[in-house]
mmCIF file of C-alpha atoms in Angstrom:
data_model
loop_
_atom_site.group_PDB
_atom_site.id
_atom_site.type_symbol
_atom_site.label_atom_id
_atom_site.label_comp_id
_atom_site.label_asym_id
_atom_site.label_seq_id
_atom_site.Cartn_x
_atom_site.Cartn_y
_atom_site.Cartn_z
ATOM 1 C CA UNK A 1 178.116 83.867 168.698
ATOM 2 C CA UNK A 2 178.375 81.979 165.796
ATOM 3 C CA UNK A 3 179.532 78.214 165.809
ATOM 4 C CA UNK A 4 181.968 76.395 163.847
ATOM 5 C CA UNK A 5 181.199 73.145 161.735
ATOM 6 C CA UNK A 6 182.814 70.506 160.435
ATOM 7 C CA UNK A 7 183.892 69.711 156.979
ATOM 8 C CA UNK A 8 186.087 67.276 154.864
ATOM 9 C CA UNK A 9 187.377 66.303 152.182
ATOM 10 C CA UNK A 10 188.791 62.936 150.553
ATOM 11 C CA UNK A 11 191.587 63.186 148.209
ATOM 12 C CA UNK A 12 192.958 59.708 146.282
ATOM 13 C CA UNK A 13 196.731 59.665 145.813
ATOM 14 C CA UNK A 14 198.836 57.019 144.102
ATOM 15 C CA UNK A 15 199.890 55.446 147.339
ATOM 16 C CA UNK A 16 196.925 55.695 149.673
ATOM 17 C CA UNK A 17 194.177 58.375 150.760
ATOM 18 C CA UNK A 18 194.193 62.229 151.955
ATOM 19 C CA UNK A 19 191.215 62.980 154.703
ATOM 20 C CA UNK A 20 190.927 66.711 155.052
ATOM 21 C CA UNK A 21 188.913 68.098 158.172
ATOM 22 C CA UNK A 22 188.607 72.112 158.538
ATOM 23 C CA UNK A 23 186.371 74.434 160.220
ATOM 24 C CA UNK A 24 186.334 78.186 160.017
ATOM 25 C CA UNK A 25 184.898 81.409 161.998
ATOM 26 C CA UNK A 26 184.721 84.900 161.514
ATOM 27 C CA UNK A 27 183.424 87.225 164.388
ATOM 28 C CA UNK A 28 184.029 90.949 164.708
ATOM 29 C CA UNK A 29 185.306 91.257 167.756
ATOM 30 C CA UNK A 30 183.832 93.014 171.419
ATOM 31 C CA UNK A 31 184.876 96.927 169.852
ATOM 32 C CA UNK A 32 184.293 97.000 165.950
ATOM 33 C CA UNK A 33 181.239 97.474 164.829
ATOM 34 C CA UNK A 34 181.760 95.857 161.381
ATOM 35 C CA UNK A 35 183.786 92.509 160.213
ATOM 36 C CA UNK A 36 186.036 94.002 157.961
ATOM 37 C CA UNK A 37 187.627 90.157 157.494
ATOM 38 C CA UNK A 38 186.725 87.556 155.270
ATOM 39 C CA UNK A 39 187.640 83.756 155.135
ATOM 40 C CA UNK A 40 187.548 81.118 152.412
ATOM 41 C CA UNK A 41 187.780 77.350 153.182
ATOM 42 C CA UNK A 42 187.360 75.815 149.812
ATOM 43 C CA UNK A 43 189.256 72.762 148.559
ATOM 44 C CA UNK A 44 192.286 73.451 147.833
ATOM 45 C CA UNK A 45 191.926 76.340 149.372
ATOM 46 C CA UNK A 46 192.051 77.920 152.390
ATOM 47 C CA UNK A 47 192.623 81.942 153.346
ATOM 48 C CA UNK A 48 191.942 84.675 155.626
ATOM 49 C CA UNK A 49 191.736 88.095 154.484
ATOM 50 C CA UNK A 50 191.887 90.977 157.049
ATOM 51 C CA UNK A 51 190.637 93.998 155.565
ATOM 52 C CA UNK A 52 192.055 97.711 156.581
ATOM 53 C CA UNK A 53 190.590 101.302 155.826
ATOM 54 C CA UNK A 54 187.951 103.720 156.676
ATOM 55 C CA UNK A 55 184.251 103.754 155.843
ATOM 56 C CA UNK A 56 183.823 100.255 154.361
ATOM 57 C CA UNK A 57 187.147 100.183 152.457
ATOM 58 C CA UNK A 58 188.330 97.212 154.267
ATOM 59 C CA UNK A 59 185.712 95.318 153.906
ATOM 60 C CA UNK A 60 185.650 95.965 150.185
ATOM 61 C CA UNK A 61 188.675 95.056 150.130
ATOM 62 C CA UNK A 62 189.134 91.215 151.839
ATOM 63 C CA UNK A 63 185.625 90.487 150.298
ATOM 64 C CA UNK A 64 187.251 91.386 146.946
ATOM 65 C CA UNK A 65 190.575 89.288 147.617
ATOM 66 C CA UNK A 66 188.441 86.196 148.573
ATOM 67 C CA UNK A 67 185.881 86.931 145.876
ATOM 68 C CA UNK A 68 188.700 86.276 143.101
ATOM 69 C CA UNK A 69 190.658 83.415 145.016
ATOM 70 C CA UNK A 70 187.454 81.924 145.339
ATOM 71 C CA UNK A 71 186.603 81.504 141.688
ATOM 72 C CA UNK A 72 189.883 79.869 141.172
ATOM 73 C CA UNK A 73 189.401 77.137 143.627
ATOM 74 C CA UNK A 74 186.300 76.261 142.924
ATOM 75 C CA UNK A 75 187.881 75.817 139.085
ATOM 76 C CA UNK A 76 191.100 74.212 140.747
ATOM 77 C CA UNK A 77 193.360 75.720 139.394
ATOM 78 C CA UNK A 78 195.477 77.334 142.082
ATOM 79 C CA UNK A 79 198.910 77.951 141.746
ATOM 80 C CA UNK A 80 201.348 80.769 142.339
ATOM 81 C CA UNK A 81 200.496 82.369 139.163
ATOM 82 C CA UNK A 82 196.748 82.056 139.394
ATOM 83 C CA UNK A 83 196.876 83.650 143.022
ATOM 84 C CA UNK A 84 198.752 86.507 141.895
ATOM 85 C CA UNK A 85 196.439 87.407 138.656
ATOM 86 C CA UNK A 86 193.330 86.711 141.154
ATOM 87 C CA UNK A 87 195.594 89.090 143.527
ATOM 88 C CA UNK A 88 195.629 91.510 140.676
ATOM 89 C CA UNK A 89 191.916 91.822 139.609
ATOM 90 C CA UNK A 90 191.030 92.211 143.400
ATOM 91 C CA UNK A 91 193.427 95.388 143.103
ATOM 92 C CA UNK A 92 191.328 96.740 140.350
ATOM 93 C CA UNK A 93 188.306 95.577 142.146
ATOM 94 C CA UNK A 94 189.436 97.863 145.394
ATOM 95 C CA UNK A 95 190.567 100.993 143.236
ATOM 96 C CA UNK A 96 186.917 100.482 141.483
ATOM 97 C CA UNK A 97 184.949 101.895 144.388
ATOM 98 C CA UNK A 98 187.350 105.193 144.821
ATOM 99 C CA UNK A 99 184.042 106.901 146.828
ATOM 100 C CA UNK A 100 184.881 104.053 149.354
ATOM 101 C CA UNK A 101 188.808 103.270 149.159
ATOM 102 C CA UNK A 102 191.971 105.271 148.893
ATOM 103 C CA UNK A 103 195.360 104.435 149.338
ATOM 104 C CA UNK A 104 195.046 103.782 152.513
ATOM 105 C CA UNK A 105 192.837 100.565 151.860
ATOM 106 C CA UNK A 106 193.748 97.350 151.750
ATOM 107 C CA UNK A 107 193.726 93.557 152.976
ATOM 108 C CA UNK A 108 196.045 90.928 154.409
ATOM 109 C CA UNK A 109 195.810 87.541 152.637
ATOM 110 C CA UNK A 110 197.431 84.799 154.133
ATOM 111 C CA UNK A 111 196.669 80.557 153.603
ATOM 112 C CA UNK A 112 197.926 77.576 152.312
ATOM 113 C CA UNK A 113 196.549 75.616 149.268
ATOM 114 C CA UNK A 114 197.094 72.133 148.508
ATOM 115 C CA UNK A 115 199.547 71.157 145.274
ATOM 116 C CA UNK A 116 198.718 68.067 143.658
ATOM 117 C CA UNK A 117 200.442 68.952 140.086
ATOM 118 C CA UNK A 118 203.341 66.640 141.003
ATOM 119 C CA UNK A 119 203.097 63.086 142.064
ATOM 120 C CA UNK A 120 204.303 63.937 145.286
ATOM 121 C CA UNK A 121 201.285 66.192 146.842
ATOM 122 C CA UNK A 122 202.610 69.532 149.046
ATOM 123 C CA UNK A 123 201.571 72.296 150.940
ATOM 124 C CA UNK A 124 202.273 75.826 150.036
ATOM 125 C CA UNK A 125 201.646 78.752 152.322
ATOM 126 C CA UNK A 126 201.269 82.033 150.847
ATOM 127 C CA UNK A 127 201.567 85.554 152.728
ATOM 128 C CA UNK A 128 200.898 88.956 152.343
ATOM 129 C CA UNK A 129 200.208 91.196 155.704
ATOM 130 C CA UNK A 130 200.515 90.184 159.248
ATOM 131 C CA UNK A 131 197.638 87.248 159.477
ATOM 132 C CA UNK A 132 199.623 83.589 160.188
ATOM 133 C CA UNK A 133 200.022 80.667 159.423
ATOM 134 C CA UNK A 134 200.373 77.686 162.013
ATOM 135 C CA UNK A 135 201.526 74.100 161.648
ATOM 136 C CA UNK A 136 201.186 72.034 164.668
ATOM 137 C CA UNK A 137 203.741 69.032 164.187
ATOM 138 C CA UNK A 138 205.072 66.412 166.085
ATOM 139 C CA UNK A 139 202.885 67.978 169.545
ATOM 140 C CA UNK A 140 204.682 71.506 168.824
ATOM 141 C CA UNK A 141 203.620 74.787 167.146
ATOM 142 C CA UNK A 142 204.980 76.814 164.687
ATOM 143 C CA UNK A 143 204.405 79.918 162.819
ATOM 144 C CA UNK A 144 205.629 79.153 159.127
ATOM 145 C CA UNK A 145 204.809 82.964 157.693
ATOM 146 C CA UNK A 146 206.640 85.966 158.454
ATOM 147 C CA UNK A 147 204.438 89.391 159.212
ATOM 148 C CA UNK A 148 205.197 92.047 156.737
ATOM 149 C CA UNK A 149 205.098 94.448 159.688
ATOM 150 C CA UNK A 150 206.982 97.459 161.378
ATOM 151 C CA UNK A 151 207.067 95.177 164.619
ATOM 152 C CA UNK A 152 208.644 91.890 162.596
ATOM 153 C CA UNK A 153 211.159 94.329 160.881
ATOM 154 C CA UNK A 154 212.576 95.746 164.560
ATOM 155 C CA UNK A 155 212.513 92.474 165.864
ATOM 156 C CA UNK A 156 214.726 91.128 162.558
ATOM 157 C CA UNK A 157 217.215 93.830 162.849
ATOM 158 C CA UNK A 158 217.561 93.413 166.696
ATOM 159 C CA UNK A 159 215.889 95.855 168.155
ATOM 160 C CA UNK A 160 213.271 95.001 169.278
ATOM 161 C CA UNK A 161 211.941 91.873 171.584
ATOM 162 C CA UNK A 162 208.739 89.558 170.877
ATOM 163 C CA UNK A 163 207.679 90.648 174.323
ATOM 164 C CA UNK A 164 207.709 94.215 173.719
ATOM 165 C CA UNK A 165 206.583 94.031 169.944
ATOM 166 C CA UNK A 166 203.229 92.923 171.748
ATOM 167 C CA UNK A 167 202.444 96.060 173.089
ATOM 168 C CA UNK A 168 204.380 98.557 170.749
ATOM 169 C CA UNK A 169 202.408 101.585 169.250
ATOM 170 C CA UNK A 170 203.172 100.644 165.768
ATOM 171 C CA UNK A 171 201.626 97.464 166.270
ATOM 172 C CA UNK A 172 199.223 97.554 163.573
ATOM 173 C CA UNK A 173 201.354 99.194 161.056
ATOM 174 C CA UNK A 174 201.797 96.370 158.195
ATOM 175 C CA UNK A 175 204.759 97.076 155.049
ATOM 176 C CA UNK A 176 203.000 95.132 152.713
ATOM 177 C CA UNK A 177 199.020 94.524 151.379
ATOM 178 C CA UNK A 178 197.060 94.206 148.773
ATOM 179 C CA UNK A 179 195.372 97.653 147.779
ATOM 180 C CA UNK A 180 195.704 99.852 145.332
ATOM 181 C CA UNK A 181 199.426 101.406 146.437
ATOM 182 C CA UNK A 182 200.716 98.006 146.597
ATOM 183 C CA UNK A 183 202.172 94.964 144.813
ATOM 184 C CA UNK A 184 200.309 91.866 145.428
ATOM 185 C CA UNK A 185 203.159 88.961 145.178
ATOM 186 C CA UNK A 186 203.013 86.866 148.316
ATOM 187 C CA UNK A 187 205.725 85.032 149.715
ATOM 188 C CA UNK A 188 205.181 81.290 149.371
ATOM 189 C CA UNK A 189 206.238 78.572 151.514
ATOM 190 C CA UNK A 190 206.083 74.774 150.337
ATOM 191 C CA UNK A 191 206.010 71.909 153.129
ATOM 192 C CA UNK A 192 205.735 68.149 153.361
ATOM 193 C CA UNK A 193 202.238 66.850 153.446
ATOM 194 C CA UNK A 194 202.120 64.786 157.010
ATOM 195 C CA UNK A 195 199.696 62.380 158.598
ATOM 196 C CA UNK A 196 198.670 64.436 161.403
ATOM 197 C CA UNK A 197 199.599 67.943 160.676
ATOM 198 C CA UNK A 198 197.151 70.828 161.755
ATOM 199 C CA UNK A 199 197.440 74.154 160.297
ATOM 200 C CA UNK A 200 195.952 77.194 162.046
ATOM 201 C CA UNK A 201 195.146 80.067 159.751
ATOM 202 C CA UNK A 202 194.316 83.558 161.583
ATOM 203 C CA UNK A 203 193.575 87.171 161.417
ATOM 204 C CA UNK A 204 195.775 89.841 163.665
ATOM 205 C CA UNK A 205 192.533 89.745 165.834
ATOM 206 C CA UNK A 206 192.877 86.120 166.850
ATOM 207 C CA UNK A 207 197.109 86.682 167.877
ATOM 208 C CA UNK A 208 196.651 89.658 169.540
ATOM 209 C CA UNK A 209 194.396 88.448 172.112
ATOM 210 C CA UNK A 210 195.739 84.894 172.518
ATOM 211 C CA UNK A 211 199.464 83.618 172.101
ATOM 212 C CA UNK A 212 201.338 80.772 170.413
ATOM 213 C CA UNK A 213 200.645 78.825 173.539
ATOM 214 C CA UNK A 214 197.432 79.345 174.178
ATOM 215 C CA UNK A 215 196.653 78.527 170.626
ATOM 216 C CA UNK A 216 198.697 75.109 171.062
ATOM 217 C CA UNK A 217 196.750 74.664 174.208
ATOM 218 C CA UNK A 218 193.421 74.688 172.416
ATOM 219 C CA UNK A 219 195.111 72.472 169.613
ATOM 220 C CA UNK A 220 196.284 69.318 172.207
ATOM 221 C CA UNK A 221 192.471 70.037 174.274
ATOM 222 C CA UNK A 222 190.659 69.067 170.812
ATOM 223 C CA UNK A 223 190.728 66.237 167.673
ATOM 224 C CA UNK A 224 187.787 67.912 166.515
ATOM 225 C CA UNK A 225 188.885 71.537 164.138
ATOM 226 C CA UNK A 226 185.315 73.305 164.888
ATOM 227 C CA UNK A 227 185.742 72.362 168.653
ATOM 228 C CA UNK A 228 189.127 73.761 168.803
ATOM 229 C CA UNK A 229 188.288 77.107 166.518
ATOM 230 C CA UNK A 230 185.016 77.298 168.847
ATOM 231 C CA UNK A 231 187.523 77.707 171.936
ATOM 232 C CA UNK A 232 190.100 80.185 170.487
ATOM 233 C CA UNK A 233 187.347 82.271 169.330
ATOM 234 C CA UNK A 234 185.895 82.333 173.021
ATOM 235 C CA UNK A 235 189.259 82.709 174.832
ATOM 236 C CA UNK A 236 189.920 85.743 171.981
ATOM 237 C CA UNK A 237 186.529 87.237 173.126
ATOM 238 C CA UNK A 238 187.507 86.919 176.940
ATOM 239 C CA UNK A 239 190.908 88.351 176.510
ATOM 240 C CA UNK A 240 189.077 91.582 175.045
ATOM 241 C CA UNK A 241 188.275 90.892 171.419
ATOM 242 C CA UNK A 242 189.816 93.852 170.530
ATOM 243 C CA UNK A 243 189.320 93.261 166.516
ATOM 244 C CA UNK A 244 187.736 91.159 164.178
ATOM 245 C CA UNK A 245 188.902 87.495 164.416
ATOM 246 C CA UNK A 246 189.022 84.785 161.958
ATOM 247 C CA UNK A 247 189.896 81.243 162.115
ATOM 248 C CA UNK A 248 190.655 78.058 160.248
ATOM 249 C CA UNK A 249 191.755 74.786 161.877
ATOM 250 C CA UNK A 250 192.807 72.267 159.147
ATOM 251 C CA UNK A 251 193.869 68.933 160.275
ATOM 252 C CA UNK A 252 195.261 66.436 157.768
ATOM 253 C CA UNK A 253 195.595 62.525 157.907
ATOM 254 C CA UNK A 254 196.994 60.379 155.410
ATOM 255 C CA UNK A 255 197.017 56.743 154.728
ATOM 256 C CA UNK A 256 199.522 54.933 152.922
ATOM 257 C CA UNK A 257 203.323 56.240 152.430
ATOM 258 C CA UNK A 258 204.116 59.248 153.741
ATOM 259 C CA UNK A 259 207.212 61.377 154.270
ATOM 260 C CA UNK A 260 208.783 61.336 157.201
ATOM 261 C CA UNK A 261 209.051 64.419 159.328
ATOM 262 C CA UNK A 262 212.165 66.011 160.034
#
C-alpha cells in the first residue's frame, strides 16, 4: 500500500510568512482493477481528478485534466481563466482518443489553488463533479463544494435526506464533468487564508467509505498531513474500498497578521 510523504512550502508575504505542509495518495481501491484517478499537489496547486468511462476512458481522462493544470502551476499562473482554457485543451485531449472515449467519458476536478495577485493572499476552491473539498476550522469540518450530482439535487429540492442519499441507486450519477459532452466552468469558492486551516481534498472513493466524522476524526488524531492521509486511506480500505481513492491533506500556518475567523 503505498505511503504518504511530506512536503512544504514557504511563501513570504508583506506581513509575515506562509508554511504550507501537504501530502497526497492515490490507491485503487479493494474492487477496481485500474486507478482511473489522478492527483496533483503542486504549488499553488492542488486537485483531484476522478476519472469515469469504460475501457481506459477515465483514466484518459483525469490524467489529461491534471496533465494541463499541471503545466500551469508549475508556470504559476493559475487563475480562473487559466483553469478553464487548461479545462478546455483537456476536452480536446479526451475527444482525441475517440477508439478509447465517448460521451460517456469524463473526470471530476475538484481543488483549491492559492491567490497571491492581491496583497491580501486567498484561497479559491474550484469544482466540477462530486469529489470535495474540506476545511477543518476552528476544531470543526466543513465541506465548502457542492456535488454536481443527482443525489445533491434531491437533497436541495427536499426530497431527499443525507442519510438516504448514501445508499441511493443513483449514487454515482454526477450532472456535471469535464468530457467531451460537457462544459468545463467550475464553480469557484474564495476563502480567508487562516493560521491553522486544513483542507481535505478527495475522490467519491474516499466519502463513500468514510464520513465527515470519521474524516474529522483522523484530522484531530494527527499534526502530521501524510499521517492523517495514511489513516483515511486505511480506514477507506477497511470499510470496503469500494473505488479508487485519492487524498490530499493541506495544512496551512501563518505568521504575522492574519484575518480573523468568523
Amino acid at each position: 500500500m503505498p505511503e504518504a510523504a511530506t512536503h512544504s512550502r514557504t511563501i513570504p508575504l508583506a506581513d509575515g510568512v506562509l508554511e504550507l505542509q501537504w501530502s497526497e495518495l492515490t490507491h485503487r481501491g479493494r474492487r477496481r482493477e485500474v486507478n482511473q484517478d489522478a492527483v496533483l499537489a503542486e504549488y499553488p496547486l492542488f486537485v483531484v481528478a476522478d476519472g469515469m468511462g469504460g475501457h481506459i476512458g477515465g483514466e484518459i481522462a483525469s490524467s489529461s485534466a491534471v496533465a494541463r493544470l499541471e503545466s500551469i502551476a508549475a508556470k504559476g499562473e493559475v487563475t480562473p481563466k487559466s483553469i478553464e482554457k487548461a479545462l478546455a485543451r483537456a476536452v480536446a485531449d479526451i475527444a482525441s482518443h475517440p477508439d478509447a472515449t465517448d460521451d460517456g467519458t469524463g473526470t471530476t476536478v475538484t481543488g483549491v489553488y492559492l491567490d497571491t495577485s492581491t496583497p491580501e493572499p486567498t484561497w479559491v476552491t474550484l469544482n466540477i463533479g462530486d469529489s470535495r473539498v474540506y476545511l477543518f476550522r476552528d476544531g470543526g469540518l466543513a465541506q465548502v463544494t457542492t456535488d454536481h450530482s443527482v443525489v445533491q439535487e434531491l437533497i436541495a429540492a427536499g426530497r431527499l435526506s443525507p442519510e438516504e442519499a448514501e445508499n441511493h441507486p443513483y449514487g454515482n450519477v454526477i450532472t456535471r464533468a469535464v468530457g467531451p459532452s460537457d462544459g468545463v466552468a467550475p464553480d469557484y469558492v474564495r476563502l480567508e487564508v487562516i493560521d491553522g486551516d486544513r483542507f481535505v481534498i478527495c475522490s467519491d472513493g474516499l466519502t463513500k467509505e468514510l464520513t465527515d466524522y470519521g474524516i474529522l476524526h483522523f484530522l484531530l488524531q494527527h499534526d502530521d498531513p501524510s499521517a492523517a492521509a495514511d489513516d483515511m486511506l486505511e480506514a477507506a480500505l477497511e470499510n470496503g474500498g469500494r473505488d479508487n481513492i485519492s487524498i490530499i491533506v493541506l495544512d496551512v500556518h501563518r505568521t504575522g497578521s492574519s484575518p480573523a475567523a468568523d
